[in-house]
Coordinates of C-alpha atoms and ligand atoms in Angstrom, one line a residue:
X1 CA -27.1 33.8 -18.2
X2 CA -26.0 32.9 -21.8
X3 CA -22.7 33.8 -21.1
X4 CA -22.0 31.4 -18.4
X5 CA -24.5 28.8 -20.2
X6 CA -21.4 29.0 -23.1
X7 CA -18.7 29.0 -20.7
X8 CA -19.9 26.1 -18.9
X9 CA -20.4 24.6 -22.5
X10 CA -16.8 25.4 -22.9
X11 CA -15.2 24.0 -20.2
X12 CA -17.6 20.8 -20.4
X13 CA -15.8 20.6 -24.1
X14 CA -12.4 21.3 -23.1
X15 CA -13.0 18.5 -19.9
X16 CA -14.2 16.4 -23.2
X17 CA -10.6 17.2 -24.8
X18 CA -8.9 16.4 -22.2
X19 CA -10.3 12.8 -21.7
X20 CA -10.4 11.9 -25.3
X21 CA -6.9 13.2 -25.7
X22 CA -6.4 10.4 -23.1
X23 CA -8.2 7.3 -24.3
X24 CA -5.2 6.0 -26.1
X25 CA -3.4 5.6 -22.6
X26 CA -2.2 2.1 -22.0
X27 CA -4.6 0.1 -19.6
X28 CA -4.7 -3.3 -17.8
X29 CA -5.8 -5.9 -20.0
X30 CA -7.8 -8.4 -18.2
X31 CA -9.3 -9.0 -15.1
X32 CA -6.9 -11.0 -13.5
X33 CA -4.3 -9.3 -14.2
X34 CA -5.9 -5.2 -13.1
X35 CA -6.6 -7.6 -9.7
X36 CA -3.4 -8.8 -9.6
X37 CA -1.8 -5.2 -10.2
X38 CA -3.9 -4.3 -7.3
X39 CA -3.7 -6.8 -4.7
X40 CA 0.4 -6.9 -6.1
X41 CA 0.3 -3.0 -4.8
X42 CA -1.8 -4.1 -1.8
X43 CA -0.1 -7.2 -0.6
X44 CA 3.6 -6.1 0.3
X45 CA 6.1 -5.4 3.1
X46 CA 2.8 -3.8 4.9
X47 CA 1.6 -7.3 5.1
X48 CA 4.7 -8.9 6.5
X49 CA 7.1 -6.9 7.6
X50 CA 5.4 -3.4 9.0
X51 CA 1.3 -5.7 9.9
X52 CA 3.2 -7.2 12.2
X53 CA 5.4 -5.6 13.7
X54 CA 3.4 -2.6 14.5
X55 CA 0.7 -5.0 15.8
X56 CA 3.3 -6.6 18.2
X57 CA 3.7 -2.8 19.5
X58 CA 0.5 -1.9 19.9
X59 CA -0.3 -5.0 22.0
X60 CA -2.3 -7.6 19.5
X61 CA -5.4 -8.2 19.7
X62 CA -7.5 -4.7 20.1
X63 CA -5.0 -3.8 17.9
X64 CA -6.4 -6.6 15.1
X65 CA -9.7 -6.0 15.6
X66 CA -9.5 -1.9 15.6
X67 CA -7.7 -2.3 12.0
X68 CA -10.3 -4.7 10.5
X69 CA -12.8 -2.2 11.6
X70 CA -11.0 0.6 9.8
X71 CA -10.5 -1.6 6.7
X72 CA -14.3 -2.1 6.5
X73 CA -15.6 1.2 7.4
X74 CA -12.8 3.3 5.8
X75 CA -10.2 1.7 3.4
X76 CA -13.0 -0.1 1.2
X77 CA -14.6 3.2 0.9
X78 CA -11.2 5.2 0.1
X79 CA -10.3 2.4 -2.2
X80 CA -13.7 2.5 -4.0
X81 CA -13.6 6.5 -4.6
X82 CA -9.5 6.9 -5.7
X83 CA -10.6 3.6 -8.2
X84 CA -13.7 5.9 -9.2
X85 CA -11.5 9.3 -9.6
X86 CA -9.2 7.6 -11.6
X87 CA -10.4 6.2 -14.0
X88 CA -12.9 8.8 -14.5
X89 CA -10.7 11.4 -15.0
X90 CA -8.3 8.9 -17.1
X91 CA -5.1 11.3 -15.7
X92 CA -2.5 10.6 -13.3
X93 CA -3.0 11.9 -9.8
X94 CA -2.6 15.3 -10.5
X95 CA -4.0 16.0 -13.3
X96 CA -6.9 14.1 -12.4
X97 CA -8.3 16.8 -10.2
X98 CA -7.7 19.1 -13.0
X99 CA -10.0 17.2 -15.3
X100 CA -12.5 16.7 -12.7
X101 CA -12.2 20.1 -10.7
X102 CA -10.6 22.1 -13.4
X103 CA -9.4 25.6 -11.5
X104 CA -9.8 24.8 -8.0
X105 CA -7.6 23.8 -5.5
X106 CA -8.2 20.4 -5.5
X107 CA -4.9 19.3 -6.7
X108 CA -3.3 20.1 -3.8
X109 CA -4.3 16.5 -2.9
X110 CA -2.5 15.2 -6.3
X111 CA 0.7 16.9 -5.3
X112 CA -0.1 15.7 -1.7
X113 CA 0.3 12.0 -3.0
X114 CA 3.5 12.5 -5.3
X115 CA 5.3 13.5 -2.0
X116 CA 4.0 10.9 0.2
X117 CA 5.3 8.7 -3.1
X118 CA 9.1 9.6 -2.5
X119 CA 8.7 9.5 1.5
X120 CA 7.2 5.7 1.1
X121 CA 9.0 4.6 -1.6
X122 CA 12.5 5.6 0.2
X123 CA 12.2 3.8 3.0
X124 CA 10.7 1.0 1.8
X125 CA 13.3 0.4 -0.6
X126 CA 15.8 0.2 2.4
X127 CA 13.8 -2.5 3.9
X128 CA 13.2 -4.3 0.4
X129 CA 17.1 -4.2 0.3
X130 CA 17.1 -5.9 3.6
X131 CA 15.1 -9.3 1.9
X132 CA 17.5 -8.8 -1.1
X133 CA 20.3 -9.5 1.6
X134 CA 17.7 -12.4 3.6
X135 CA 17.8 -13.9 0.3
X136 CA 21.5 -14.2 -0.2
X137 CA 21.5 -15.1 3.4
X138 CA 19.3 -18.1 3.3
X139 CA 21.1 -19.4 -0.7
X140 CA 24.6 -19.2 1.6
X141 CA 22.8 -21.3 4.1
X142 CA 24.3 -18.3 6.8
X143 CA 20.6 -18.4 8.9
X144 CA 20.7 -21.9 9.6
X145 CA 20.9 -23.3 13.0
X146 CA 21.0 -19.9 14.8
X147 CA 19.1 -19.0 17.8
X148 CA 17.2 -16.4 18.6
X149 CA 19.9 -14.3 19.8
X150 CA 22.1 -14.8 16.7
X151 CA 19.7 -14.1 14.5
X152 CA 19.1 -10.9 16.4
X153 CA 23.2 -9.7 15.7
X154 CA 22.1 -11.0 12.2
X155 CA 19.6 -8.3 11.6
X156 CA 21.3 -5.4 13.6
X157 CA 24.2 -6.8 11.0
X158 CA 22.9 -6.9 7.9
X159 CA 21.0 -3.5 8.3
X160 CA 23.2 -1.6 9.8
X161 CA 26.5 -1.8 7.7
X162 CA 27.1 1.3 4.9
X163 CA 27.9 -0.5 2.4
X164 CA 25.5 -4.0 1.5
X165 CA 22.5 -2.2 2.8
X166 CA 23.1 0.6 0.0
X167 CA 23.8 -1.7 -2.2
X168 CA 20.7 -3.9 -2.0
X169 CA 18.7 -1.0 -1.9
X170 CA 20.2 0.4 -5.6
X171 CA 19.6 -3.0 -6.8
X172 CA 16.0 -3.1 -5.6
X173 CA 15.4 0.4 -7.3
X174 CA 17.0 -0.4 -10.4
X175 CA 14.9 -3.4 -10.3
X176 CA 11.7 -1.8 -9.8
X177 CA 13.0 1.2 -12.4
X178 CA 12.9 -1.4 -14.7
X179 CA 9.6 -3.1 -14.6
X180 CA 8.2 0.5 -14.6
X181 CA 9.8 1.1 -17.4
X182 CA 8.7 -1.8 -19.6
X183 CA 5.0 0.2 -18.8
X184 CA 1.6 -0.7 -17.6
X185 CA 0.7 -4.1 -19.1
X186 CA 4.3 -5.6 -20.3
X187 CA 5.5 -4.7 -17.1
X188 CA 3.6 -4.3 -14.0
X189 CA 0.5 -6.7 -15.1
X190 CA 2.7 -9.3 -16.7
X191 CA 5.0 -9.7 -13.4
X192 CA 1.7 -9.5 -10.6
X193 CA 0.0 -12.5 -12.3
X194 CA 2.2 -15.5 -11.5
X195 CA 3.7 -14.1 -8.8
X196 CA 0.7 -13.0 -6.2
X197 CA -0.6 -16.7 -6.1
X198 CA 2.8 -18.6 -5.1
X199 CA 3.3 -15.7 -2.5
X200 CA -0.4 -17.2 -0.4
X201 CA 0.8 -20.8 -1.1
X202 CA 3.7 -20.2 1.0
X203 CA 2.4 -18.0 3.8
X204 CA 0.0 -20.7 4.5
X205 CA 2.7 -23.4 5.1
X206 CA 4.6 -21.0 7.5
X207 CA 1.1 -20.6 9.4
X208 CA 0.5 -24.2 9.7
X209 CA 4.3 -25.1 10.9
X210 CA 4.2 -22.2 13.5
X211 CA 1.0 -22.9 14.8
X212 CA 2.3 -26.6 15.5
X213 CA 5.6 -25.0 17.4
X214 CA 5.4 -25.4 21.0
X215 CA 4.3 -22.9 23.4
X216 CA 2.1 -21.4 19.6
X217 CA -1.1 -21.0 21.5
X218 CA -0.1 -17.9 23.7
X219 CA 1.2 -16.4 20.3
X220 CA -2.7 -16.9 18.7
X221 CA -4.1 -15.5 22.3
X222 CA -2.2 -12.9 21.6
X223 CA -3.1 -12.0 18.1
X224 CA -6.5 -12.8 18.6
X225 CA -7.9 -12.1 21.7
X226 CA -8.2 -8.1 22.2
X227 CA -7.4 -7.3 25.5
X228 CA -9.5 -3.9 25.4
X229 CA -7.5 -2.3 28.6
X230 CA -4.4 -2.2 25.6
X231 CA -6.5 0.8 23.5
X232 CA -4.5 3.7 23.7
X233 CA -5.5 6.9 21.2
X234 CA -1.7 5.5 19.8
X235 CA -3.3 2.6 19.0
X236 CA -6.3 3.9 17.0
X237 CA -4.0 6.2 14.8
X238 CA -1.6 3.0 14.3
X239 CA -4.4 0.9 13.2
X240 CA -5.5 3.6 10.9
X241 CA -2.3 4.1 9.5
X242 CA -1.4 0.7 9.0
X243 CA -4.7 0.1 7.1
X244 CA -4.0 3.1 4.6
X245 CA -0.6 1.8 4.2
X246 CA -1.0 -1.9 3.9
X247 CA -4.1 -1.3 1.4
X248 CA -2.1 1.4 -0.2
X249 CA -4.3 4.0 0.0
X250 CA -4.6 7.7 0.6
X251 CA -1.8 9.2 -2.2
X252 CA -3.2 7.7 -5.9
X253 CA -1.6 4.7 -6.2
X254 CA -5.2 3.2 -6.5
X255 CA -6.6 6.1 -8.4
X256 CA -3.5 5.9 -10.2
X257 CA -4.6 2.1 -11.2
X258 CA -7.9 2.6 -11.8
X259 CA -7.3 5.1 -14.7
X260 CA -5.7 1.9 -16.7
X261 CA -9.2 0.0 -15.6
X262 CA -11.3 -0.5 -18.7
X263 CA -15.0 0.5 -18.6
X264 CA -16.3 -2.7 -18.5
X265 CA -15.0 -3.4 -15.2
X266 CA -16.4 -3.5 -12.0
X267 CA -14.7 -1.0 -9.5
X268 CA -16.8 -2.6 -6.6
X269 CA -15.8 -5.9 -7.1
X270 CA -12.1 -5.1 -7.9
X271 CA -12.1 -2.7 -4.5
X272 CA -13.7 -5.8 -2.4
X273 CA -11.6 -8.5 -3.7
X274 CA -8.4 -6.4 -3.3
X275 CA -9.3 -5.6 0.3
X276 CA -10.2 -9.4 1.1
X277 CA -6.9 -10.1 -0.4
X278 CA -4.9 -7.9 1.1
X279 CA -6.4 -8.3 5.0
X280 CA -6.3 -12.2 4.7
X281 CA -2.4 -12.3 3.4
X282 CA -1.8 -9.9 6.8
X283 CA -3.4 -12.2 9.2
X284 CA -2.0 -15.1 7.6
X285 CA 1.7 -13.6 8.3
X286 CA 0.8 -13.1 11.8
X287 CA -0.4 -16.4 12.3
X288 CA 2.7 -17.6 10.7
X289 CA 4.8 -14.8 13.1
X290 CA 3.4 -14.8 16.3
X291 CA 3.3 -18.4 17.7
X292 CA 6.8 -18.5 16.9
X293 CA 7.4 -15.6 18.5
X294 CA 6.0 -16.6 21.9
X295 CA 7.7 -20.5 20.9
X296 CA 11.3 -18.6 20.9
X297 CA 10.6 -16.0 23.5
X298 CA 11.1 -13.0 21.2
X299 CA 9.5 -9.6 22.7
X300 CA 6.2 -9.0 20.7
X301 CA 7.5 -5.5 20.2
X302 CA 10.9 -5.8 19.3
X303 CA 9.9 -3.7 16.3
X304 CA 11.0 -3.9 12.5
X305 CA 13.3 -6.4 13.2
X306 CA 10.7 -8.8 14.5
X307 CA 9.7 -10.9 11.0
X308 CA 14.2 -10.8 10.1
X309 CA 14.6 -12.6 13.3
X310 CA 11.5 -14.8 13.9
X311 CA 11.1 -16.3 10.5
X312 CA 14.5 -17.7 10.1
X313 CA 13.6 -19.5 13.5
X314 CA 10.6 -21.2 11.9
X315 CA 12.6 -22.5 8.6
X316 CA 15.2 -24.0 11.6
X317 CA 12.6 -25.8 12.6
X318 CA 11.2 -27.1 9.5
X319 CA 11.7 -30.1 7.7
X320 CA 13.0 -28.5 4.1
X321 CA 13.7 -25.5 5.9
X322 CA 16.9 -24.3 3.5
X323 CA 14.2 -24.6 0.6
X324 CA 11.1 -22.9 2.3
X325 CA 13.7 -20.0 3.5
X326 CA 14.7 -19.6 -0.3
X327 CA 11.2 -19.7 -1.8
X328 CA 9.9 -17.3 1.1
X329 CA 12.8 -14.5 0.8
X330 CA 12.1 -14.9 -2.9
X331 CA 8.2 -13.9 -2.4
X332 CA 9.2 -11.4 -0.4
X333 CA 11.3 -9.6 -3.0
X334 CA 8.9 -10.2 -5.3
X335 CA 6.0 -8.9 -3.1
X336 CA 8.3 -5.4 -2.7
X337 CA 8.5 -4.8 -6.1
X338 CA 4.5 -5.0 -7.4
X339 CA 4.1 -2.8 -4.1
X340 CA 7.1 -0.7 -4.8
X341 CA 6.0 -0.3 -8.6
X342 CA 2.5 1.1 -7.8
X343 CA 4.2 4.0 -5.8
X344 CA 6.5 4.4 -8.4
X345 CA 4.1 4.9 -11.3
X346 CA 2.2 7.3 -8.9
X347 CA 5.3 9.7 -9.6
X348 CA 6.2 8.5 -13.2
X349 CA 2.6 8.9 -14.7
X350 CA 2.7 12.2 -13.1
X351 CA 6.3 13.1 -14.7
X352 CA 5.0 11.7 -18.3
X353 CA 2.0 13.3 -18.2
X354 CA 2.3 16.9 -16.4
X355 CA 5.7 16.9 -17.6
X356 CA 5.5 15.5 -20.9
X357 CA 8.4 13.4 -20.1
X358 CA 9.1 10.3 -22.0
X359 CA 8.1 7.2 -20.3
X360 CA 11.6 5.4 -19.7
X361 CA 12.9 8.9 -18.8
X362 CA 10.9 9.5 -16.5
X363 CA 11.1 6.7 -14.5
X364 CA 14.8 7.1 -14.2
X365 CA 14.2 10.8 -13.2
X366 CA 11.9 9.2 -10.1
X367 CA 13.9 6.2 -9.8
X368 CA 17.1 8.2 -9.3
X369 CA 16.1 10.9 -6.7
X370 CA 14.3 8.0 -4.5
X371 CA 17.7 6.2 -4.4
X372 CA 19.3 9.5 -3.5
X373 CA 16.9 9.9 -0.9
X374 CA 16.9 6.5 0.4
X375 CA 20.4 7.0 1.2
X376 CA 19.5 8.8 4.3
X377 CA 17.2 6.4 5.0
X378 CA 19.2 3.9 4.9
X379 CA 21.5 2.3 8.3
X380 CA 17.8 2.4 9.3
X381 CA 18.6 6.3 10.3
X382 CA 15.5 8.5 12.2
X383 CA 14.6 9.8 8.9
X384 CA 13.7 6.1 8.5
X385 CA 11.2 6.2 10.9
X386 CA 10.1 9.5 10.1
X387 CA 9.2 9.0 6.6
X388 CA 7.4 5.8 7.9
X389 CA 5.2 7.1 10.3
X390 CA 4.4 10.7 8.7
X391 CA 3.8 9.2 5.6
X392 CA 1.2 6.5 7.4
X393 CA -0.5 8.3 10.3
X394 CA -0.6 11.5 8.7
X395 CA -0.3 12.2 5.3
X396 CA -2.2 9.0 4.2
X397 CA -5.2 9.4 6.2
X398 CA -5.1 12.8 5.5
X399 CA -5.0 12.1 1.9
X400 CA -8.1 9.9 2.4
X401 CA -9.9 12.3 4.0
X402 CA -10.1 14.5 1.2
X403 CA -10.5 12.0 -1.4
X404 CA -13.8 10.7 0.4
X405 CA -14.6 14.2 0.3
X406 CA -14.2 15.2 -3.4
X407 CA -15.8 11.8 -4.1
X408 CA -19.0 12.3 -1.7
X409 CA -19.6 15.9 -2.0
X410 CA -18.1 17.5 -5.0
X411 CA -17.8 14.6 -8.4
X412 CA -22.0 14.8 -8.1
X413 CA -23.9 11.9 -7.2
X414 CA -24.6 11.4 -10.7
X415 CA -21.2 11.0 -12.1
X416 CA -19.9 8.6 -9.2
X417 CA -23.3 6.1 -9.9
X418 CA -22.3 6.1 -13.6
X419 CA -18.7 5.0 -12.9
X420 CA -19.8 3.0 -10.3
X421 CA -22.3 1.1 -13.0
X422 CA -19.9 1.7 -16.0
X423 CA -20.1 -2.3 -16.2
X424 CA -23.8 -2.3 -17.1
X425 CA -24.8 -3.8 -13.8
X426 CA -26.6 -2.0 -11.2
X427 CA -25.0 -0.9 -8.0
X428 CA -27.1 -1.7 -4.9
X429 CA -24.9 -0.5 -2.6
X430 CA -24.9 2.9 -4.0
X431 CA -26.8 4.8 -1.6
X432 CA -25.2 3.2 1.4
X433 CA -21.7 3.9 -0.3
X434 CA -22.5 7.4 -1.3
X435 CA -23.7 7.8 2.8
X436 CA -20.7 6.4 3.9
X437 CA -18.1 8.7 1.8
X438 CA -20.2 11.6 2.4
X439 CA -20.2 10.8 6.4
X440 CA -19.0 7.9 8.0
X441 CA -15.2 7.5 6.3
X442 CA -14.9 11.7 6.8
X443 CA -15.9 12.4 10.3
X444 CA -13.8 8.4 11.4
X445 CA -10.7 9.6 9.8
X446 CA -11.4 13.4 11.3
X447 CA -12.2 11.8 14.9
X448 CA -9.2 10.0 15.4
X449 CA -7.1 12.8 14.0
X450 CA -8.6 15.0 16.6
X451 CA -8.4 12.5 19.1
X452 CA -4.4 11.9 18.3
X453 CA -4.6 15.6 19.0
X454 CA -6.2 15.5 22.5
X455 CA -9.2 17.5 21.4
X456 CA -11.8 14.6 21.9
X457 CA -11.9 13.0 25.2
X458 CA -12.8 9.4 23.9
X459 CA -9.9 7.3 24.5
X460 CA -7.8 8.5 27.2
X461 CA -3.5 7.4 27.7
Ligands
LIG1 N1 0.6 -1.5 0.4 C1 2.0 -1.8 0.2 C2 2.4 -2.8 1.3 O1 1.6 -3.3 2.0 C3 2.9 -0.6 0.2 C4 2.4 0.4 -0.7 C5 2.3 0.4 -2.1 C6 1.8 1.6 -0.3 N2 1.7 1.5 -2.5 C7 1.4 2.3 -1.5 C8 1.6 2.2 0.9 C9 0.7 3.5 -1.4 C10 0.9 3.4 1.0 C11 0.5 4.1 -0.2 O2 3.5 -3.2 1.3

């Protein structure tokens, strides 16, 4: 009895070690800007490119509605327990589960999420290449007066060259590379801050010019108004995956964040506001997308391609359209890279810290095999579309599965209320939180696995 009294002693010390050895870690340093960091790895191409489009497949609507009901019930609770893990364990991804679950198998789910970094992060650096080359398009003035059709050729263009694509792609990683680089408040803080708020400013005024297009109504009919004989169990597992992925969830980017939270605060709060955030910049681009769709008579699910050739139609219309088309490619860019810089710091605070690489060396390290691997992805290739959907309806949710779990029924009840309160205030929602990552989240995510997998007869094809 003694002996494993002194052994628990010892590894209760050594966990001690471990976490003091990492208290001089770098760390967000306000509020505003850890939100910004946050809602700047939220709010990305999810929101405008991939929201969209994938809701424009999977028929509108039911398709809204299904996702908001996963964000609620799932991603706010995912969200809440990888902010909790993290900065808990004060670690990167990885090591995290070997503070908190030292000698179990736990970090499986840590090396989990540094894969499902490289899959993400190389095909999302294709399409950020593709709003590099948007944004030369619209400072050459090449998008103006084009119709639908052109602007169609335009996109199959642009993306499916060798040589621009690549190159916007490099540039984009090299971009990101850098900002990483520069580390966690000099860098990634310091560029969220201004940049976040112009990026809402702008989607707005898109919304309000398509939704006074002709013909906008049927486009709001069909974003709004679930037509329920549209649910397919291809539907469900979208809207699952396009909720982990828009609120980046499922592989420690968030966990990942929250170990550079200070204690004094509030992971609720910061896991609410970045949800509300992140949901109301997606609706807002389809608001802005879909009643121009309808207005040109573009097919709903015409698939990546839809915000490349629909948007350009809107500035066409607009009064100042040659300066809204600037400002908007700009945001976009901008919006990639605090996205595309959480998923890279997934991979570099593993490499710094697991590794014991420097900082700058590590990123290029991560920076360079991404762009390696990117080049398959690139000409928008099936390994494009692979990595997009493994990563999203599998690996994420998956991810998130067992994250809930490890939060709900292994850190103790004890040591999630602490983090949970860390900020001196009490958390009312505990129980219901501690109910809903010990049951609901785990047996949602499970049931639409199983149901993807034909094993539960709920939603039939
Ligand atoms: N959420 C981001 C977007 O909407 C993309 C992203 C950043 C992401 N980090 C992630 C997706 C982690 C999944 C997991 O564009």
């Amino acid at each position: 009895m003694r002996e494993i009294q002194s052994e628990v002693c010892f590894l209760d010390s050594l966990q001690h070690f471990f976490i003091m050895d990492q208290l001089n870690r770098e760390g967000f340093n306000s509020r505003f800007g850890l939100i910004a960091a946050a809602a700047g790895s939220a709010i990305g191409l999810g929101n405008v490119w991939r929201f969209p489009y994938v809701a424009g497949e999977n028929g509108g609507g039911a398709f809204l509605l299904i996702y908001l009901g996963f964000v609620m019930a799932i991603g706010v609770p995912v969200m809440l327990s990888e902010l909790i893990i993290g900065r808990k364990s004060q670690r990167n991804i990885f090591g995290a589960f070997h503070v908190l679950a030292p000698g179990k198998p736990w970090y499986l789910i840590g090396l989990m999420g540094v894969v499902a970094a490289f899959m993400i992060l190389s095909f999302y650096a294709v399409v950020a290449g593709w709003t590099i080359e948007y944004l030369y398009l619209a400072i050459s003035n090449s998008l103006a007066g084009k119709s639908s059709l052109e602007l169609n050729q335009v996109f199959f263009d642009s993306t499916s060259g060798t040589f621009r694509p690549i190159l916007m792609m490099v540039l984009f990683m090299f971009m990101s590379a850098f900002i990483v680089k520069s580390g966690v408040s000099k860098g990634i803080e310091k560029y969220s801050k201004m940049l976040m708020p112009l990026l809402l400013f702008i989607i707005v005024l898109l919304g309000i010019r398509s939704i006074t297009l002709d013909g906008a109504m049927e486009g709001l009919v069909f974003l709004f108004k679930p037509d329920f004989s549209r649910i397919t169990t291809k539907v469900v597992l979208e809207a699952l995956g396009q909720s982990f992925f828009s609120l980046s969830l499922g592989m420690g980017v968030m966990a990942t964040y929250g170990s550079y939270i200070k204690k004094g605060e509030s992971l609720g709060r910061t896991a609410i506001y970045v949800s509300l955030a992140d949901t109301m910049i997606a609706i807002l681009a389809g608001v802005a997308i879909f009643p121009a769709v309808f207005a040109f008579g573009i097919e709903p699910a015409s698939g990546p391609g839809l915000v490349f050739v629909t948007l350009p139609g809107i500035f066409n219309q607009m009064f100042g359209g040659y300066i809204f088309a600037l400002f908007f490619f700009t945001l976009l860019v901008i919006a990639a890279l605090t996205s595309s810089i959480s998923l890279l710091e997934v991979i570099v605070a593993y490499f710094s810290e697991e590794l014991k690489m420097k900082r700058p060396i590590a990123t290029w390290w991560a920076a360079g095999s991404i762009t390696i691997l990117a080049l398959f992805c690139a000409n928008y290739s099936t390994l494009f579309s692979f990595f997009d959907k493994t990563s999203s309806n599998v690996l994420l949710p998956l991810g998130g599965l067992l994250i809930v779990v490890f939060a709900g029924w292994f850190m103790g009840r004890k040591s999630v209320r602490n983090e949970l309160e860390a900020d001196g205030k009490m958390a009312r929602y505990f129980r219901f939180f501690v109910i809903v990552i010990k049951f609901i989240a785990p047996i949602a995510i499970a049931a639409v696995f199983l149901n993807q997998l034909g094993l539960l007869g709920w939603v039939k094809l």
